[in-house]
Amino acid sequence: MIKTRKTIYYGSKLSENMTETPEGFLLCLNVPIGRTGSQEYLGQELGMEYGKRYEVLRTEEEVFSVAAMASFEGKPFCDEHPSNEVTPENATQYTKGNVRNVRRGSGEQSDLLLADIIVYDKAVIQAIRQGKREVSCGYNCLYEPAGEYQLKQTSIIGNHVALVEKGRAGSRVAIKDELPEKRRGKQMETKSKKSILGRMFGAYAQDATPEELELAVDEIVKACTDEETAPTEPVKETPVQDEGEENSLEARMDRLEVVVGKLVQALAPKEGPNALDALETELSGKVEEAESADEESVTVEPETVNQENQTVDHAALLAQIGTLKPIVAQIKDPTERKRTADTLASILRQSAGVRKSTDNQGYLDLYQASMQHVEKARKTMDAVGDERELGRKIAREYNPHYKKEEK
């Protein structure tokens, strides 16, 4: 749930200032749509001397006047500026979203006019995700002389706000946050590179000599250093040997084994984030979130929104999570361990606000269900281990080759 001073939005948080609604609309919070200061216009844009450059002043009194800010409330959000004003006759053609909660920024943003923008159009949402971020206001105003080739804007009345490639107000007047898809692209690129390197090294090692292996390891370690996950502990240098000292193959292989071990550790897949830990952190921060509820925008996941006259005992949920985490940690398989943690977190989220008001029976039922899920996952993993041991036992008893290998 996204809460602002004037309205409440419902959706899932993508980043600090971006949220997706259940329908797939994109909500962009705290977007600077305009600023005070000066901007440069050509004379023909203002009906003045052609080709001459004019400095246009936008003062605090005009930009942040009650009338100017109110005039942008609820106005259309467009993809680029329309050739004409947006009116009821052409609104369907140009409207891609909506402008809400227009207000003046504070602190370092005190010179900015902020708004929350809901984007409905699929193509525009995709453009924003791919990096089209700057915005520009479309409005009517009057111009008063303020000096030679200098004018002052007055009586600003907003008509629309447009998503543009390059806005006159500059890069500060733009939708916030790093692009989520760019972050995912970097992660996929890193993962792909390491996976390819691992497969190449495995194939090469089958036929390579010890000297070739050592050289290959050095090159792979050098390549992985760029990804910030290469081994951080340097390999101890081997003292330079005199001509008479033995430089045996065994010694070289020992050194190579150390390097390969560190390389394998660096390339090993890291266990993904644990949803149960994330939920614990989220619940622990509820008190701080409540204290900051008066800020311009506060984001809470939809699953944690309480129904009317229902409350969530966060302390009881945290206690239950504390009981479940050690049990989940005993599951050996990392994939099954993560799947179990994610499922338990989902169960806990769905149960928030459903507790009976007269007793703790609701939490007792949830706790028992959670324990049954964990026990089932653990038994499944134990059964797999038992089957493997049974196979080894049969092989030892009936397979003469297996016995010979053991000896």
XYZ file of C-alpha atoms in Angstrom:
407
model
C 0.000 0.000 0.000
C 1.358 3.442 -0.952
C 0.238 6.193 1.387
C 0.599 9.899 0.656
C -0.857 12.926 2.319
C -3.809 13.111 -0.070
C -4.452 9.593 -1.276
C -3.670 5.893 -0.762
C -2.423 3.634 -3.554
C -2.368 -0.162 -3.525
C 0.508 -2.119 -5.086
C 3.815 -3.966 -4.755
C 6.996 -1.982 -4.231
C 9.578 -2.286 -7.034
C 12.022 0.277 -5.666
C 12.075 3.251 -3.330
C 9.941 5.395 -5.644
C 8.345 2.882 -8.015
C 5.389 0.559 -7.347
C 3.380 -1.814 -9.542
C -0.383 -2.067 -9.037
C -2.210 -5.426 -9.260
C -3.302 -4.527 -12.813
C 0.277 -3.831 -13.894
C 0.040 -0.018 -13.833
C 3.245 1.766 -12.779
C 3.145 4.257 -9.901
C 6.087 6.667 -9.824
C 6.368 8.505 -6.497
C 7.960 11.852 -5.666
C 8.595 12.777 -9.312
C 9.997 16.295 -9.853
C 7.824 17.742 -12.621
C 9.111 21.333 -12.554
C 11.497 23.710 -10.825
C 12.156 27.336 -10.055
C 15.064 29.304 -11.557
C 15.681 30.289 -15.147
C 15.204 28.484 -18.452
C 16.268 29.386 -21.968
C 13.771 29.895 -24.788
C 14.111 30.945 -28.420
C 12.243 34.076 -29.437
C 9.983 32.220 -31.886
C 8.742 30.004 -29.024
C 7.457 33.080 -27.199
C 6.247 35.179 -30.127
C 9.270 37.438 -29.680
C 12.259 38.298 -31.877
C 13.086 35.316 -34.117
C 16.362 33.505 -33.390
C 17.069 35.515 -30.257
C 17.610 33.661 -26.962
C 15.550 34.749 -23.968
C 16.044 33.926 -20.296
C 12.705 33.096 -18.661
C 12.482 33.367 -14.868
C 10.289 31.017 -12.794
C 9.970 32.382 -9.259
C 8.878 30.567 -6.096
C 5.828 32.797 -5.773
C 4.542 31.696 -9.175
C 5.640 28.043 -9.373
C 4.407 27.186 -5.864
C 1.291 29.320 -5.829
C -1.843 27.481 -4.703
C -3.462 28.047 -8.086
C -0.471 26.791 -10.107
C -0.052 23.585 -8.067
C -3.788 22.883 -8.036
C -3.925 23.303 -11.814
C -1.673 20.258 -12.313
C -3.694 18.020 -9.964
C -5.333 15.155 -11.893
C -4.018 16.315 -15.277
C -3.021 13.830 -18.042
C 0.418 12.236 -18.254
C 1.511 12.054 -21.913
C 4.256 10.415 -23.950
C 6.010 13.496 -25.381
C 4.199 16.837 -25.670
C 1.063 16.795 -27.867
C 0.980 19.216 -30.765
C -2.069 20.855 -29.142
C -3.417 21.231 -25.623
C -5.022 18.138 -24.140
C -8.797 18.595 -24.179
C -11.845 16.325 -23.795
C -11.841 15.943 -27.582
C -8.331 14.442 -27.764
C -7.731 13.199 -24.194
C -8.231 9.545 -25.150
C -5.507 9.850 -27.781
C -2.887 11.532 -25.590
C -3.523 10.404 -22.001
C -1.145 7.652 -20.868
C -1.469 8.218 -17.143
C -2.470 10.617 -14.401
C -0.777 13.255 -12.192
C -1.628 13.238 -8.458
C -0.575 14.701 -5.105
C 1.152 17.814 -6.470
C 3.225 19.591 -3.803
C 6.430 21.499 -3.154
C 9.575 19.545 -2.242
C 11.519 20.071 0.973
C 15.186 20.327 1.926
C 17.430 19.916 -1.113
C 14.278 19.628 -3.224
C 12.696 22.865 -2.026
C 13.105 24.318 -5.533
C 11.220 21.407 -7.112
C 7.532 20.824 -7.794
C 6.802 17.152 -6.973
C 3.952 14.817 -7.937
C 3.002 11.136 -7.975
C 2.368 9.805 -11.490
C 0.279 6.728 -12.322
C 1.164 5.324 -15.764
C -1.520 3.199 -17.466
C -0.106 2.646 -20.958
C 1.955 -0.528 -21.497
C 4.314 1.010 -24.063
C 5.041 4.024 -21.849
C 5.666 1.777 -18.830
C 8.155 -0.185 -20.919
C 9.834 3.040 -22.080
C 10.279 4.143 -18.461
C 11.760 0.765 -17.519
C 14.194 1.035 -20.434
C 15.452 4.469 -19.404
C 13.180 7.215 -20.707
C 12.868 9.214 -17.487
C 12.856 12.996 -17.898
C 9.541 14.878 -17.648
C 8.278 18.271 -18.769
C 5.170 20.290 -17.919
C 2.766 21.613 -20.525
C 1.048 24.803 -19.312
C -0.264 28.259 -20.152
C 1.149 31.397 -18.534
C 1.713 35.117 -18.960
C 5.106 36.745 -19.533
C 6.247 40.008 -17.980
C 9.418 41.900 -19.014
C 12.208 41.508 -16.448
C 15.168 42.987 -18.322
C 16.764 42.946 -21.772
C 15.973 39.562 -23.343
C 14.639 38.486 -19.972
C 11.044 37.585 -19.072
C 9.180 36.406 -15.957
C 6.405 33.787 -15.973
C 3.180 34.554 -14.107
C -0.302 32.997 -13.804
C 0.892 29.433 -14.526
C -1.984 27.040 -15.324
C -1.071 23.388 -15.985
C -2.500 21.340 -18.871
C -0.460 18.099 -18.805
C 2.874 16.518 -17.833
C 4.889 14.704 -20.521
C 7.535 11.974 -20.515
C 10.366 13.242 -22.743
C 13.811 12.202 -23.914
C 15.342 15.557 -22.942
C 13.487 18.144 -20.854
C 14.125 21.876 -20.759
C 14.303 21.811 -16.944
C 17.227 19.359 -16.920
C 17.969 15.883 -15.587
C 16.800 16.689 -12.021
C 13.240 16.861 -13.306
C 12.809 13.148 -13.957
C 11.371 9.894 -12.612
C 13.591 8.574 -9.812
C 15.448 5.333 -9.024
C 17.951 3.183 -10.871
C 16.342 1.087 -13.586
C 15.229 -2.283 -12.161
C 15.776 -3.996 -15.512
C 19.330 -2.636 -15.725
C 20.086 -4.129 -12.301
C 18.695 -7.487 -13.402
C 20.721 -7.262 -16.615
C 23.959 -6.776 -14.676
C 23.197 -9.753 -12.462
C 22.386 -11.986 -15.440
C 25.554 -10.877 -17.241
C 27.721 -11.719 -14.217
C 26.041 -15.078 -13.702
C 26.339 -15.977 -17.384
C 30.002 -15.066 -17.538
C 30.925 -17.181 -14.532
C 28.886 -20.118 -15.764
C 30.597 -20.046 -19.153
C 34.050 -19.764 -17.583
C 33.337 -22.735 -15.326
C 32.247 -24.945 -18.224
C 35.218 -23.899 -20.359
C 37.675 -24.635 -17.558
C 36.127 -28.069 -16.914
C 36.430 -29.067 -20.570
C 39.958 -27.702 -20.889
C 41.220 -29.442 -17.731
C 40.566 -32.920 -19.159
C 43.440 -32.746 -21.672
C 45.674 -29.953 -20.370
C 49.123 -30.409 -18.826
C 49.803 -29.123 -15.276
C 51.625 -26.102 -16.712
C 48.705 -25.305 -19.003
C 46.230 -25.722 -16.142
C 48.123 -23.283 -13.945
C 48.226 -20.704 -16.737
C 44.504 -21.164 -17.414
C 43.649 -20.715 -13.726
C 45.606 -17.460 -13.606
C 43.662 -16.127 -16.607
C 40.270 -17.150 -15.186
C 41.038 -15.609 -11.795
C 42.042 -12.406 -13.568
C 38.763 -12.397 -15.525
C 36.669 -12.964 -12.405
C 38.354 -10.107 -10.557
C 36.244 -7.632 -12.552
C 33.014 -9.098 -11.078
C 33.820 -8.338 -7.418
C 33.250 -11.978 -6.442
C 36.708 -13.314 -7.276
C 38.783 -14.673 -4.353
C 39.667 -11.817 -2.021
C 42.508 -13.637 -0.249
C 45.680 -13.629 -2.339
C 47.485 -16.924 -2.873
C 50.744 -17.021 -0.924
C 53.714 -16.715 -3.220
C 56.105 -19.671 -3.409
C 59.710 -18.643 -2.622
C 61.985 -18.489 -5.655
C 64.020 -21.692 -5.884
C 67.699 -21.987 -6.654
C 68.785 -23.966 -9.697
C 69.755 -26.908 -7.521
C 66.346 -27.130 -5.690
C 63.728 -29.601 -6.811
C 60.778 -28.039 -8.667
C 58.685 -31.214 -8.616
C 55.400 -31.817 -10.362
C 53.871 -32.599 -6.967
C 54.772 -29.171 -5.593
C 53.322 -27.467 -8.652
C 50.120 -29.465 -8.373
C 49.810 -28.494 -4.692
C 49.971 -24.845 -5.676
C 47.480 -25.409 -8.474
C 45.108 -27.186 -6.069
C 45.045 -24.133 -3.800
C 44.255 -21.798 -6.702
C 41.576 -24.090 -8.142
C 39.975 -24.448 -4.708
C 39.638 -20.692 -4.386
C 38.349 -20.453 -7.946
C 35.688 -23.095 -7.340
C 34.634 -21.266 -4.195
C 34.322 -18.010 -6.140
C 32.297 -19.622 -8.932
C 30.022 -21.586 -6.607
C 26.393 -20.392 -6.809
C 25.397 -18.274 -3.858
C 22.238 -19.200 -2.007
C 19.428 -16.799 -2.838
C 17.825 -14.442 -0.344
C 15.726 -16.122 2.338
C 12.125 -14.872 2.350
C 11.742 -15.822 6.022
C 14.679 -13.584 6.979
C 13.241 -10.798 4.821
C 9.871 -11.065 6.564
C 11.582 -10.991 9.973
C 13.429 -7.800 9.013
C 10.211 -6.275 7.671
C 8.230 -7.016 10.840
C 11.053 -5.716 13.027
C 10.895 -2.416 11.202
C 7.148 -1.903 11.668
C 7.643 0.386 14.652
C 9.995 2.666 12.720
C 7.585 2.645 9.788
C 4.707 3.711 12.036
C 6.771 6.588 13.369
C 7.444 7.832 9.843
C 3.816 7.528 8.661
C 3.501 11.318 8.348
C 6.078 11.510 5.545
C 5.021 12.196 1.975
C 5.072 8.544 0.834
C 5.228 5.258 2.741
C 5.316 1.839 1.054
C 3.939 -1.384 2.524
C 3.455 -4.671 0.676
C -0.242 -5.503 -0.048
C -0.048 -8.794 1.872
C 0.622 -6.928 5.124
C -2.342 -4.543 4.886
C -4.705 -5.140 7.826
C -8.450 -5.421 7.309
C -10.786 -3.139 9.249
C -10.934 -3.841 13.016
C -8.153 -6.478 12.683
C -4.606 -6.215 14.053
C -1.411 -8.180 13.650
C 0.584 -9.216 16.701
C 4.040 -8.605 15.233
C 5.771 -9.855 18.365
C 3.995 -13.218 18.086
C 4.887 -13.529 14.396
C 8.523 -12.672 15.118
C 8.612 -15.271 17.893
C 7.215 -17.873 15.520
C 9.792 -16.992 12.870
C 12.522 -17.379 15.495
C 11.250 -20.896 16.215
C 11.011 -21.931 12.567
C 14.367 -20.621 11.310
C 16.605 -23.150 13.162
C 14.393 -25.983 11.895
C 14.563 -24.748 8.310
C 18.362 -24.445 8.622
C 18.598 -28.205 9.226
C 17.399 -28.963 5.677
C 20.618 -29.834 3.837
C 19.596 -29.208 0.246
C 19.876 -25.419 -0.392
C 17.140 -25.406 -3.036
C 14.680 -27.215 -0.789
C 15.732 -25.048 2.162
C 14.989 -21.841 0.234
C 11.702 -23.227 -1.116
C 10.590 -24.130 2.414
C 11.555 -20.698 3.790
C 9.712 -18.925 0.959
C 6.591 -21.041 1.532
C 6.576 -20.368 5.274
C 7.033 -16.644 4.668
C 4.083 -16.695 2.272
C 1.924 -18.510 4.833
C 2.823 -15.986 7.527
C 2.109 -13.034 5.229
C -1.283 -14.406 4.221
C -2.181 -14.968 7.856
C -1.438 -11.395 8.920
C -4.562 -9.791 10.328
C -6.563 -13.054 10.494
C -5.886 -13.856 14.159
C -8.964 -14.455 16.333
C -9.627 -11.561 18.669
C -10.483 -13.741 21.703
C -7.478 -16.049 21.879
C -4.298 -17.202 20.168
C -5.888 -20.158 18.378
C -5.222 -18.575 14.976
C -1.471 -18.436 15.590
C -1.531 -21.958 17.088
C -3.138 -23.343 13.916
C -0.646 -21.468 11.747
C 2.292 -22.675 13.821
C 1.162 -26.310 13.568
C 0.701 -26.004 9.794
C 4.156 -24.460 9.438
C 5.773 -27.208 11.522
C 4.055 -29.886 9.439
C 5.404 -28.292 6.260
C 8.961 -28.183 7.629
C 8.756 -31.781 8.909
C 7.499 -32.981 5.517
C 10.389 -31.275 3.710
C 12.927 -32.695 6.153
C 11.518 -36.242 5.840
C 11.680 -35.963 2.057
C 15.387 -35.090 2.181
C 16.063 -37.883 4.740
C 14.266 -40.379 2.483
C 16.526 -39.410 -0.411
C 19.558 -40.040 1.800
C 18.173 -43.404 2.930
C 17.597 -44.496 -0.667
C 21.175 -43.630 -1.586
C 22.528 -45.608 1.387
C 20.327 -48.573 0.442
C 21.741 -48.474 -3.074
C 25.302 -48.492 -1.757
C 24.471 -51.405 0.562
C 23.057 -53.492 -2.318
C 26.085 -52.673 -4.464
C 28.511 -53.745 -1.735
C 26.655 -57.058 -1.324
C 25.964 -58.051 -4.925
C 28.354 -56.083 -7.145
C 31.868 -57.627 -7.144
C 33.312 -54.612 -8.939
C 31.987 -52.293 -6.230
C 33.681 -54.433 -3.535
C 36.935 -54.384 -5.441
C 36.843 -50.581 -5.677
C 36.212 -50.273 -1.924
C 39.228 -52.403 -1.117
